[in-house]
CSV table of C-alpha atoms and ligand atoms in Angstrom, one decimal:
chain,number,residue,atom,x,y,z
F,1,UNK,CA,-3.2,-28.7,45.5
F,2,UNK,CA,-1.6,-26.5,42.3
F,3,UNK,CA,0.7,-27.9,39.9
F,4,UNK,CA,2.0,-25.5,37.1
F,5,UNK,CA,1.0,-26.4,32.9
F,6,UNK,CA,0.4,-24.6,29.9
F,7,UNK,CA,2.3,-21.4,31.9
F,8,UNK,CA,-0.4,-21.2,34.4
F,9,UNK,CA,-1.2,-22.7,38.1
F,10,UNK,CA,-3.6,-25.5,37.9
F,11,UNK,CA,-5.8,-27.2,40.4
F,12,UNK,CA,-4.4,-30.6,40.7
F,13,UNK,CA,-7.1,-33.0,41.0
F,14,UNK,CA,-6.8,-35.0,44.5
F,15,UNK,CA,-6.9,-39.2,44.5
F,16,UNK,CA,-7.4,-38.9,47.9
F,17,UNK,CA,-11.4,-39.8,48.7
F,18,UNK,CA,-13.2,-36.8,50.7
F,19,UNK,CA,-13.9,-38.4,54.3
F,20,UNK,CA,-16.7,-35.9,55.0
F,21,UNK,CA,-18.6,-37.6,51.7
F,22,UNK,CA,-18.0,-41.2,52.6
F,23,UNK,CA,-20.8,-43.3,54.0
F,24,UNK,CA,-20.6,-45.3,57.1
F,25,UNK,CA,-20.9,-48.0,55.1
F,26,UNK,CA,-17.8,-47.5,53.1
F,27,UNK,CA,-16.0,-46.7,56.1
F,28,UNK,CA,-17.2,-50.2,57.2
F,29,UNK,CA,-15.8,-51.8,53.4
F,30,UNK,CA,-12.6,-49.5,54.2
F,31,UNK,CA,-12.2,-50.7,57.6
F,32,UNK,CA,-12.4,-54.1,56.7
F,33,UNK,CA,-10.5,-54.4,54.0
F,34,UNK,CA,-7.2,-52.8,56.1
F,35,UNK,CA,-7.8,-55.3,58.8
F,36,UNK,CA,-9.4,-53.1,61.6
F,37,UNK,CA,-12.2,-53.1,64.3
F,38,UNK,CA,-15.9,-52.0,62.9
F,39,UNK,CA,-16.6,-50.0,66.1
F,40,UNK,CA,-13.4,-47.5,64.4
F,41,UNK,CA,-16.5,-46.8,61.8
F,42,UNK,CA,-18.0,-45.4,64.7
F,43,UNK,CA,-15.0,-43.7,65.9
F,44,UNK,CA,-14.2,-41.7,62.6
F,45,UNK,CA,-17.7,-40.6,62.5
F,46,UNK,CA,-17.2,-38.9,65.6
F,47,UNK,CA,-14.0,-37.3,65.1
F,48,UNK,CA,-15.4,-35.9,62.0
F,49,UNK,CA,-19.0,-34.7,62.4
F,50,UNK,CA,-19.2,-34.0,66.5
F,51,UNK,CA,-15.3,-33.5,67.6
F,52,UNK,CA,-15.4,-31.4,63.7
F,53,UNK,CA,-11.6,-33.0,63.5
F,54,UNK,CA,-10.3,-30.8,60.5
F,55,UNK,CA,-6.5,-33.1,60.4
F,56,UNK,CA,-5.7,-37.1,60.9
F,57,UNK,CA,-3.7,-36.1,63.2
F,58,UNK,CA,-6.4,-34.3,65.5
F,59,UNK,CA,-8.2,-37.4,66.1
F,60,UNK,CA,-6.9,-38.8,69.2
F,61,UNK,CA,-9.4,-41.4,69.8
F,62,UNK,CA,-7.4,-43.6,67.1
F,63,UNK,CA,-4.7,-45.5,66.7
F,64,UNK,CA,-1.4,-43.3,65.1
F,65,UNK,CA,-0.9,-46.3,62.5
F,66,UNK,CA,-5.0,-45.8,61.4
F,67,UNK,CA,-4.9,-42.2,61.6
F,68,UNK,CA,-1.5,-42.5,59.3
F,69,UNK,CA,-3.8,-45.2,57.4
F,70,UNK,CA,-6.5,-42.8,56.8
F,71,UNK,CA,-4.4,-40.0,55.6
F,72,UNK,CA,-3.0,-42.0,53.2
F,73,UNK,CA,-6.5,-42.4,51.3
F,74,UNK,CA,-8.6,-40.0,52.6
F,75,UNK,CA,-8.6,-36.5,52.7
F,76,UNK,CA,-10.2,-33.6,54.9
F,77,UNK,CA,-10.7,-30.6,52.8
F,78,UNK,CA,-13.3,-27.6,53.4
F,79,UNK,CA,-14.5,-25.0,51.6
F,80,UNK,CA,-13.5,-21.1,52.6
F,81,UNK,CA,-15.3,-18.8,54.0
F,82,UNK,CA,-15.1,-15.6,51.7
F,83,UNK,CA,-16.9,-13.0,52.4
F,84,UNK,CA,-19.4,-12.1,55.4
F,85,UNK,CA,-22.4,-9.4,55.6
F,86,UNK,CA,-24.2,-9.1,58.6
F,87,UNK,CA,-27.7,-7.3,57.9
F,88,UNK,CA,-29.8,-4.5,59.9
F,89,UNK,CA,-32.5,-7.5,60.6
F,90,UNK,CA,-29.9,-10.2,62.3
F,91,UNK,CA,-29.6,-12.5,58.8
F,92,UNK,CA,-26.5,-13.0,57.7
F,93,UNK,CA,-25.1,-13.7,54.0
F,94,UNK,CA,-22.1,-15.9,54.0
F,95,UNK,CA,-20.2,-16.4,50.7
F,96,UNK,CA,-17.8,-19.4,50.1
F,97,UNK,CA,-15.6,-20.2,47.8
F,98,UNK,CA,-14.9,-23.8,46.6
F,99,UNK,CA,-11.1,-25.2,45.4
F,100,UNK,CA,-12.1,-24.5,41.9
F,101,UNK,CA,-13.0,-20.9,43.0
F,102,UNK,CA,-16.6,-21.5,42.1
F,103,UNK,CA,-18.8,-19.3,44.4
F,104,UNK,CA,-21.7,-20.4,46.3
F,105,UNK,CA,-24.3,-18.9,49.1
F,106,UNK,CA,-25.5,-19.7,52.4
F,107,UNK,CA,-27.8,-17.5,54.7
F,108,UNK,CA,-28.2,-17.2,58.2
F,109,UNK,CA,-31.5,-16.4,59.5
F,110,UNK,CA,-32.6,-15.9,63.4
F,111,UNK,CA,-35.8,-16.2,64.9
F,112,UNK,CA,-36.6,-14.5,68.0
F,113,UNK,CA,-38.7,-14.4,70.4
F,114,UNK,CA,-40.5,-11.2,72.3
F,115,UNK,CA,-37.6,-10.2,73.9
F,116,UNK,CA,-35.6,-10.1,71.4
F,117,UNK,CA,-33.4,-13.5,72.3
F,118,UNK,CA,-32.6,-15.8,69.2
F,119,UNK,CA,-34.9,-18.7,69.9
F,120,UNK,CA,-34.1,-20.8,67.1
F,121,UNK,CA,-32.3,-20.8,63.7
F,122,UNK,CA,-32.7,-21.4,60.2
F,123,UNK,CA,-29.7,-21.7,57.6
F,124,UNK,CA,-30.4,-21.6,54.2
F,125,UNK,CA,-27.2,-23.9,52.6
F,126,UNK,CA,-26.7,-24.2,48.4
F,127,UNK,CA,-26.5,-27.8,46.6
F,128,UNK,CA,-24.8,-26.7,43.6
F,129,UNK,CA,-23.1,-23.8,42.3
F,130,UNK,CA,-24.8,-21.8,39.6
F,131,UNK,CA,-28.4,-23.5,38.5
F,132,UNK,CA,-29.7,-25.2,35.2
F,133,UNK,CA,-33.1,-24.8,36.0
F,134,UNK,CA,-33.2,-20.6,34.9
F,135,UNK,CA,-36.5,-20.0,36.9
F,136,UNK,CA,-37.5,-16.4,35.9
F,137,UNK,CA,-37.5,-14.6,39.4
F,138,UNK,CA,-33.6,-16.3,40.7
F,139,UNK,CA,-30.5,-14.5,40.2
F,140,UNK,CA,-28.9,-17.8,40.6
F,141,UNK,CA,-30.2,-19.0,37.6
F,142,UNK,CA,-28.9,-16.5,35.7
F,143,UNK,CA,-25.3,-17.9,36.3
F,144,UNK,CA,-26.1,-21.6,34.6
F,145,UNK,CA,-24.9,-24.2,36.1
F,146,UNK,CA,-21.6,-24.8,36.8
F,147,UNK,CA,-21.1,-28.2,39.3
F,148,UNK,CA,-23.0,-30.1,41.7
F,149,UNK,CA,-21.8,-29.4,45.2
F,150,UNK,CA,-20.1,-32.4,46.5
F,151,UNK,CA,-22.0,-33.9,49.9
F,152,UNK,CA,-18.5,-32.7,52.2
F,153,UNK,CA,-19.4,-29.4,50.3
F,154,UNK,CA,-23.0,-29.3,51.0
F,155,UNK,CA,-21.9,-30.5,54.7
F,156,UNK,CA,-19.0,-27.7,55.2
F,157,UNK,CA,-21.8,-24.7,55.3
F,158,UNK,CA,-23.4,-25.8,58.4
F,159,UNK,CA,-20.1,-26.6,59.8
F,160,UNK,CA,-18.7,-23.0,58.6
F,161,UNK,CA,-21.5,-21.0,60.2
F,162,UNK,CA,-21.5,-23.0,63.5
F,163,UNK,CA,-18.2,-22.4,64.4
F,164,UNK,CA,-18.1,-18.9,63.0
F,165,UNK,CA,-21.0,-18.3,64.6
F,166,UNK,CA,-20.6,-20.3,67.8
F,167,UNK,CA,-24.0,-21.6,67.8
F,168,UNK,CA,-25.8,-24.2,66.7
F,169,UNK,CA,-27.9,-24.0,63.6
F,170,UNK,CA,-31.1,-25.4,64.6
F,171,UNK,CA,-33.1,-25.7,61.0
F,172,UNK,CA,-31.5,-26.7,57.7
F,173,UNK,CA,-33.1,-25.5,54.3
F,174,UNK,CA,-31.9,-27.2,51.1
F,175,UNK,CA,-33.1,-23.5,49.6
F,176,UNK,CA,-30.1,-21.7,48.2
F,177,UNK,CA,-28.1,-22.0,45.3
F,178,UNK,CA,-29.1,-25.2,43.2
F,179,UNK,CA,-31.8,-27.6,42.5
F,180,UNK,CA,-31.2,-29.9,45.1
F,181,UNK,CA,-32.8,-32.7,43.4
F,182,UNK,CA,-30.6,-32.5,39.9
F,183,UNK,CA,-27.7,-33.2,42.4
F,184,UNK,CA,-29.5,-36.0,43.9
F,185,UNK,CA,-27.4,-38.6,45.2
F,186,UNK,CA,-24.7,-36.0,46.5
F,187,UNK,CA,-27.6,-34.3,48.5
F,188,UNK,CA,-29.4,-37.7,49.9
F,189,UNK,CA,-26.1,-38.6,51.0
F,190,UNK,CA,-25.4,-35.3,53.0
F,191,UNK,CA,-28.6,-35.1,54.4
F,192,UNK,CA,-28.1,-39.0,55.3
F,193,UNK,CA,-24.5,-38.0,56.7
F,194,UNK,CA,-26.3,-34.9,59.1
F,195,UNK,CA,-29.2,-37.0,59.9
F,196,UNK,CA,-27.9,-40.5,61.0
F,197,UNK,CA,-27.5,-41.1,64.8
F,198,UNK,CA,-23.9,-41.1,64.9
F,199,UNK,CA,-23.4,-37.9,64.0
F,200,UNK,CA,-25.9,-36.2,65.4
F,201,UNK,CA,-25.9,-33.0,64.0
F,202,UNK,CA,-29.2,-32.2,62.9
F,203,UNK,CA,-32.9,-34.5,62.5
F,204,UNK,CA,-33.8,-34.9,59.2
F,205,UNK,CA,-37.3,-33.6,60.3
F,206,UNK,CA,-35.3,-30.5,60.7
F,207,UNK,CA,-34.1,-30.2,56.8
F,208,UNK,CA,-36.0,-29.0,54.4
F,209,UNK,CA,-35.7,-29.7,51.1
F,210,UNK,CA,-36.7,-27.1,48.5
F,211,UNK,CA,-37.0,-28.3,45.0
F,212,UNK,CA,-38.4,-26.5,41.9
F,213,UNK,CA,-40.6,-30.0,41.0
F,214,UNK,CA,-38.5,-32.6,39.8
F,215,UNK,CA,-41.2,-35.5,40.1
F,216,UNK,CA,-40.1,-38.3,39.6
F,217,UNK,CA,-36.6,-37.5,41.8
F,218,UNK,CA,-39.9,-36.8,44.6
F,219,UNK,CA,-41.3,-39.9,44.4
F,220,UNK,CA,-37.3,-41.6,44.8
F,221,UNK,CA,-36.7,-39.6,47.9
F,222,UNK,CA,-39.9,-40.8,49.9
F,223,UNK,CA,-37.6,-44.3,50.0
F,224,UNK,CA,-34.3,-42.3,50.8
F,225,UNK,CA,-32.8,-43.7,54.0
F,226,UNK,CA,-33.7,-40.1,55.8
F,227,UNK,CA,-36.6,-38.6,53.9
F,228,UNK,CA,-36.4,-34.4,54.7
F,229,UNK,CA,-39.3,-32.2,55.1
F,230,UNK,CA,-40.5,-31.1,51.8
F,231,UNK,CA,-40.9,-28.1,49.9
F,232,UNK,CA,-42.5,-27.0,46.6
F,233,UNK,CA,-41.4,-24.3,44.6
F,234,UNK,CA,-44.7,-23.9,43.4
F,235,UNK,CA,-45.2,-19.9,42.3
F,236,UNK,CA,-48.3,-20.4,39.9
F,237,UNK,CA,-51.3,-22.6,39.7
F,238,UNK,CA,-51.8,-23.2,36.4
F,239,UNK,CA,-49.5,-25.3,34.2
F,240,UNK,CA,-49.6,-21.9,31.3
F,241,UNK,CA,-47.9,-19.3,34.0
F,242,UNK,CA,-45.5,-21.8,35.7
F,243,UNK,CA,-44.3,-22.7,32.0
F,244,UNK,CA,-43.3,-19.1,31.6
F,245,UNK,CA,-41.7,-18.4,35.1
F,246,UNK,CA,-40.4,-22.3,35.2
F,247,UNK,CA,-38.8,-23.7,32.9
F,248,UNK,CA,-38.8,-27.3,34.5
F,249,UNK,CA,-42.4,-26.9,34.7
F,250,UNK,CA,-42.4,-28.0,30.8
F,251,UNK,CA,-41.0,-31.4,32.0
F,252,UNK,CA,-43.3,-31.9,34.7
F,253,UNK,CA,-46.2,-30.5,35.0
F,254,UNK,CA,-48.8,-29.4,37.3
F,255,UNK,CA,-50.8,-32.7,37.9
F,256,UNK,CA,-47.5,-35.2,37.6
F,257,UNK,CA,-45.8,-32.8,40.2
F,258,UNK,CA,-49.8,-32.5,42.8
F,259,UNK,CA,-49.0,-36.4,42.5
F,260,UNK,CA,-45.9,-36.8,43.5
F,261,UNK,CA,-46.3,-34.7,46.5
F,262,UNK,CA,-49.4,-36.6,47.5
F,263,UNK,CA,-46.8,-40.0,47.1
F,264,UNK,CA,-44.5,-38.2,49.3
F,265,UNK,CA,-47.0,-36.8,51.8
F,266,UNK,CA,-48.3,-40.9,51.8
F,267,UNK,CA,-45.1,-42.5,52.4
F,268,UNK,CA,-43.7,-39.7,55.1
F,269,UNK,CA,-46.6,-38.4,56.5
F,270,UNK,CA,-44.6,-34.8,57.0
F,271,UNK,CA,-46.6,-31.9,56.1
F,272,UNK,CA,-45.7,-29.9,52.9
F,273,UNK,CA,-44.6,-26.5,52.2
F,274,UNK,CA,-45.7,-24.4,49.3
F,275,UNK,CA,-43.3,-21.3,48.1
F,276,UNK,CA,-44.9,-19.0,46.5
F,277,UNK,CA,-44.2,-15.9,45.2
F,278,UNK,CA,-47.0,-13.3,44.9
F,279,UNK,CA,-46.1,-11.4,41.4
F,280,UNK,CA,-48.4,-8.7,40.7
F,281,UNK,CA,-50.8,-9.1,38.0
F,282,UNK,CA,-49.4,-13.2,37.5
F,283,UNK,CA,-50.2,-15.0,40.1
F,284,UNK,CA,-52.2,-13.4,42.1
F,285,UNK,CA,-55.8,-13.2,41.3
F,286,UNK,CA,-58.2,-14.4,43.5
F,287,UNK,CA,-58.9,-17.4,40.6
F,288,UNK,CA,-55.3,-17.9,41.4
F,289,UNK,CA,-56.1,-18.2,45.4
F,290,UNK,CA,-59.0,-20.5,44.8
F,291,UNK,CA,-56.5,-23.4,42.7
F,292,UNK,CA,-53.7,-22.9,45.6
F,293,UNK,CA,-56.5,-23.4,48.2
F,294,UNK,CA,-57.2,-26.8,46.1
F,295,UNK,CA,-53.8,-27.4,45.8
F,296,UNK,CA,-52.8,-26.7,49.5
F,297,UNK,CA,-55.8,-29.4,50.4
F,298,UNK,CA,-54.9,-31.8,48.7
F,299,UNK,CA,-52.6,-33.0,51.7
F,300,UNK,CA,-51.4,-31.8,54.8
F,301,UNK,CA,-49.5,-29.0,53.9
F,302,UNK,CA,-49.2,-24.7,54.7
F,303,UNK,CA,-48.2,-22.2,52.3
F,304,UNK,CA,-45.2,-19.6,52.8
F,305,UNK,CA,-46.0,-16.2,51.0
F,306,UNK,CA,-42.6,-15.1,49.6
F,307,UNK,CA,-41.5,-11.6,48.9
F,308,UNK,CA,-40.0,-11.2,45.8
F,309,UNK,CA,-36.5,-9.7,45.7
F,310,UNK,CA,-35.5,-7.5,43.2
F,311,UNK,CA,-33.3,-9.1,40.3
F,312,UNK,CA,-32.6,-5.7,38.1
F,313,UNK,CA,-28.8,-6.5,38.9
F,314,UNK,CA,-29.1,-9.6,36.3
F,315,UNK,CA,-29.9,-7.3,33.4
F,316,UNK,CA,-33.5,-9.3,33.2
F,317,UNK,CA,-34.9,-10.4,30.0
F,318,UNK,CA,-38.5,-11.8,28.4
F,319,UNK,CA,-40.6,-12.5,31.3
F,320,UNK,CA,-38.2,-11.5,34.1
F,321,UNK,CA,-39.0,-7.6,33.1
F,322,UNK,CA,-42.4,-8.5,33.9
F,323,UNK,CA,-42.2,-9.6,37.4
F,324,UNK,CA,-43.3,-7.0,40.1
F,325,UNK,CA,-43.9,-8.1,43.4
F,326,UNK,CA,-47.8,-8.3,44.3
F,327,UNK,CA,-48.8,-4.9,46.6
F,328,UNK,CA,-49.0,-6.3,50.0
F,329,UNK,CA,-52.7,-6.1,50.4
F,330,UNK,CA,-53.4,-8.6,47.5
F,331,UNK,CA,-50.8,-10.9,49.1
F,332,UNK,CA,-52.8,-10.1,52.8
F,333,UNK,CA,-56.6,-11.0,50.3
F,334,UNK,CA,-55.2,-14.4,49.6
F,335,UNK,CA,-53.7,-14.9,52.5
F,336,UNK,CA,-57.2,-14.7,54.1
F,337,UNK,CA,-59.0,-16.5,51.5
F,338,UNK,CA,-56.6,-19.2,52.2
F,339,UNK,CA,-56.6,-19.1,56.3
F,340,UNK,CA,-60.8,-19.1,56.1
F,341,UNK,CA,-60.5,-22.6,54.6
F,342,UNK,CA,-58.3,-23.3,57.3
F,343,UNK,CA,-55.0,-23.5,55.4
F,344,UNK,CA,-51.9,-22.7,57.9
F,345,UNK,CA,-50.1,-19.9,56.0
F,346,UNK,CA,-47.1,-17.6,56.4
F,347,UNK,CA,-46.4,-14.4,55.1
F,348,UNK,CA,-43.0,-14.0,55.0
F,349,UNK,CA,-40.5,-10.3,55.6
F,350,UNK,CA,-37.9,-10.6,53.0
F,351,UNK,CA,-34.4,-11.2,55.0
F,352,UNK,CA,-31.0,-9.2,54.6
F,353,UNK,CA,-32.4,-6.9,52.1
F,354,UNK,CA,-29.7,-4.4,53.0
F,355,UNK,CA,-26.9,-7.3,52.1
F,356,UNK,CA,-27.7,-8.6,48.6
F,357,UNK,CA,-30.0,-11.1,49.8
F,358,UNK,CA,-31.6,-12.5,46.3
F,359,UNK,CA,-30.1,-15.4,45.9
F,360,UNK,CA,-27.0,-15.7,43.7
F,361,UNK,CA,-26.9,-11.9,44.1
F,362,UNK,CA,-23.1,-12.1,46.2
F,363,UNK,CA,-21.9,-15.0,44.0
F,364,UNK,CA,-23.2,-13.3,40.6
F,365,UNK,CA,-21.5,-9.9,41.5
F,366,UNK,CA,-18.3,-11.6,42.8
F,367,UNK,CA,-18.0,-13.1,39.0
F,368,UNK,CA,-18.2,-10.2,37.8
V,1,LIG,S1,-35.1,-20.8,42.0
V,1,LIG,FE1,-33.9,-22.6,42.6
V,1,LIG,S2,-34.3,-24.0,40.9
V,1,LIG,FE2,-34.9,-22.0,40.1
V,1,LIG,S3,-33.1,-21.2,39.1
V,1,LIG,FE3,-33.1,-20.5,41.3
V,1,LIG,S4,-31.8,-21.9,42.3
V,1,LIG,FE4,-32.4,-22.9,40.4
């Protein structure tokens, strides 16, 4: 909604609560309090996150006086889909734009099998637009941070790409724009709104969540009410080159972070994931494969090898000039070294290079 001051259009901020970031418990307190059924909790949920109802007036399994009820105090907004670019390899880089015309990333990835058939799916969705954390290697850092993705925002991606997609998006990664755990309640609550039995739209052993090392925030979602899979930003093994390619690492370092991953691993029992990107010269010695093979061991875990993606488009500075990605026999050495101690590990093809696939690439250069 626009209303015109100061000689200008200006988003008018809504009163109205966003349905698609309510819990099921405030549905309950809402329900309650207006004098209606708890089963109706039940009900909306449905409308909203299986039927996708995108109006009051769509949801037929309610009452007209509730559905003219909930409009009244709730809202059903969405973000837009911008921009679209399908790439040579099957990914595909979606950009959205929020009501404040903020910009923010999602990417599509398939998987298929020998024939060539999509056998399962893995969209990579953003938590916040921009990033605070200004890790060396991200375009997306570069931008700073400008808001924390509401949880009907976070939610709208998957919902987006579905139906423009027709298909059904089998693997959420918390991965994109955004350090999912600086935007920590709205995030717990999306994951807890995808992951809850009502709504059935994805397991929460099917979302990842991808954080740069927030510790403490590690050891708080172990006791979320739908702990995700986990995944470490890790990049370096010693506390002296993740400080200069990780600026959070300063706050938390090395062993505070290996211990909060063990709590996690303890209270969930998931396996962990390790991102790492191989940067020639860095990271990747072999004294640098011998303290990820201790770190990988620690707990259950298996380490993705990441390609880097080139960030020259940022104008890089310092330490970002300094990143090259590994040649891909070092990355193939430690790989080994790693695999011989019988540590599962991926090496992964770098998606949609042909579509601006860094992340915060599409965003950055629709600022500009
Ligand atoms: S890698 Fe993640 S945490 Fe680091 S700046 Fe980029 S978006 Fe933020």
């Amino acid at each position: 909604m626009f209303e015109y001051s100061d000689n200008r259009f200006q988003i008018k901020p809504s009163t109205k609560k966003q349905i698609k970031s309510t819990s099921y418990d405030e549905l309950l307190d809402y329900l309650r309090s207006a004098g209606e059924e708890k089963y109706r909790a039940d009900q909306i949920l449905h409308e909203i996150f299986i039927n996708r109802a995108t109006d009051f007036k769509q949801m037929t399994q309610l009452p007209k006086h509730l559905r003219n009820m909930l409009s009244d105090v709730f809202e059903i907004t969405s973000i837009e889909l911008e921009e679209k670019r399908v790439s040579a390899d099957g990914s595909i880089k979606f950009l959205f734009s929020l009501a404040d015309r903020q910009f923010i990333e999602a990417v599509y990835m398939p998987w298929a099998n020998d024939d060539g058939e999509v056998e399962r799916s893995t969209l990579c969705i953003s938590t916040m637009s921009g990033c605070p954390v200004g890790c060396a290697f991200c375009a997306t850092g570069t931008l700073g941070f400008k808001k924390n993705l509401t949880p009907s925002e976070i939610i709208d991606q998957i919902f987006i790409v579905e139906r423009e997609l027709g298909t059904k998006i089998n693997n959420v990664v918390l991965m994109g724009m955004g350090e999912p755990l600086l935007n920590y309640d709205n995030v717990v609550r999306a994951i807890s709104l995808l992951a809850d039995e009502k709504t059935k739209v994805i397991s929460r052993r099917k979302i990842t969540l991808s954080t740069s090392g927030i510790a403490p925030r590690i050891r708080q979602l172990a006791h979320s009410p739908y702990p995700p899979k986990l995944a470490i930003s890790l990049h370096a093994t010693t506390n002296g080159t993740r400080n200069k390619i990780m600026p959070i690492a300063q706050s938390f370092d090395l062993s505070s972070l290996m211990d909060a991953v063990e709590y996690y691993y303890r209270q969930t029992k998931m396996k962990i994931t390790y991102e790492y990107i191989p940067f020639d010269g860095i990271n990747d010695t072999l004294e640098d494969a011998e303290r990820l093979r201790k770190i990988a061991q620690r707990v259950p875990s298996r380490v993705n090898f990441i390609p880097f993606n080139d960030i020259s488009f940022t104008k890089p500075q310092g330490i970002s000039l300094e990143l090259k990605p590994s040649p891909p026999q070092r990355v193939a050495q430690i790989a080994e070294y790693l695999r011989s101690h019988k540590i599962a590990v991926i090496v992964r093809d770098s998606f949609g290079r042909d579509i601006e696939a860094a992340c915060g690439q599409l965003a950055l250069s629709r600022e500009q």
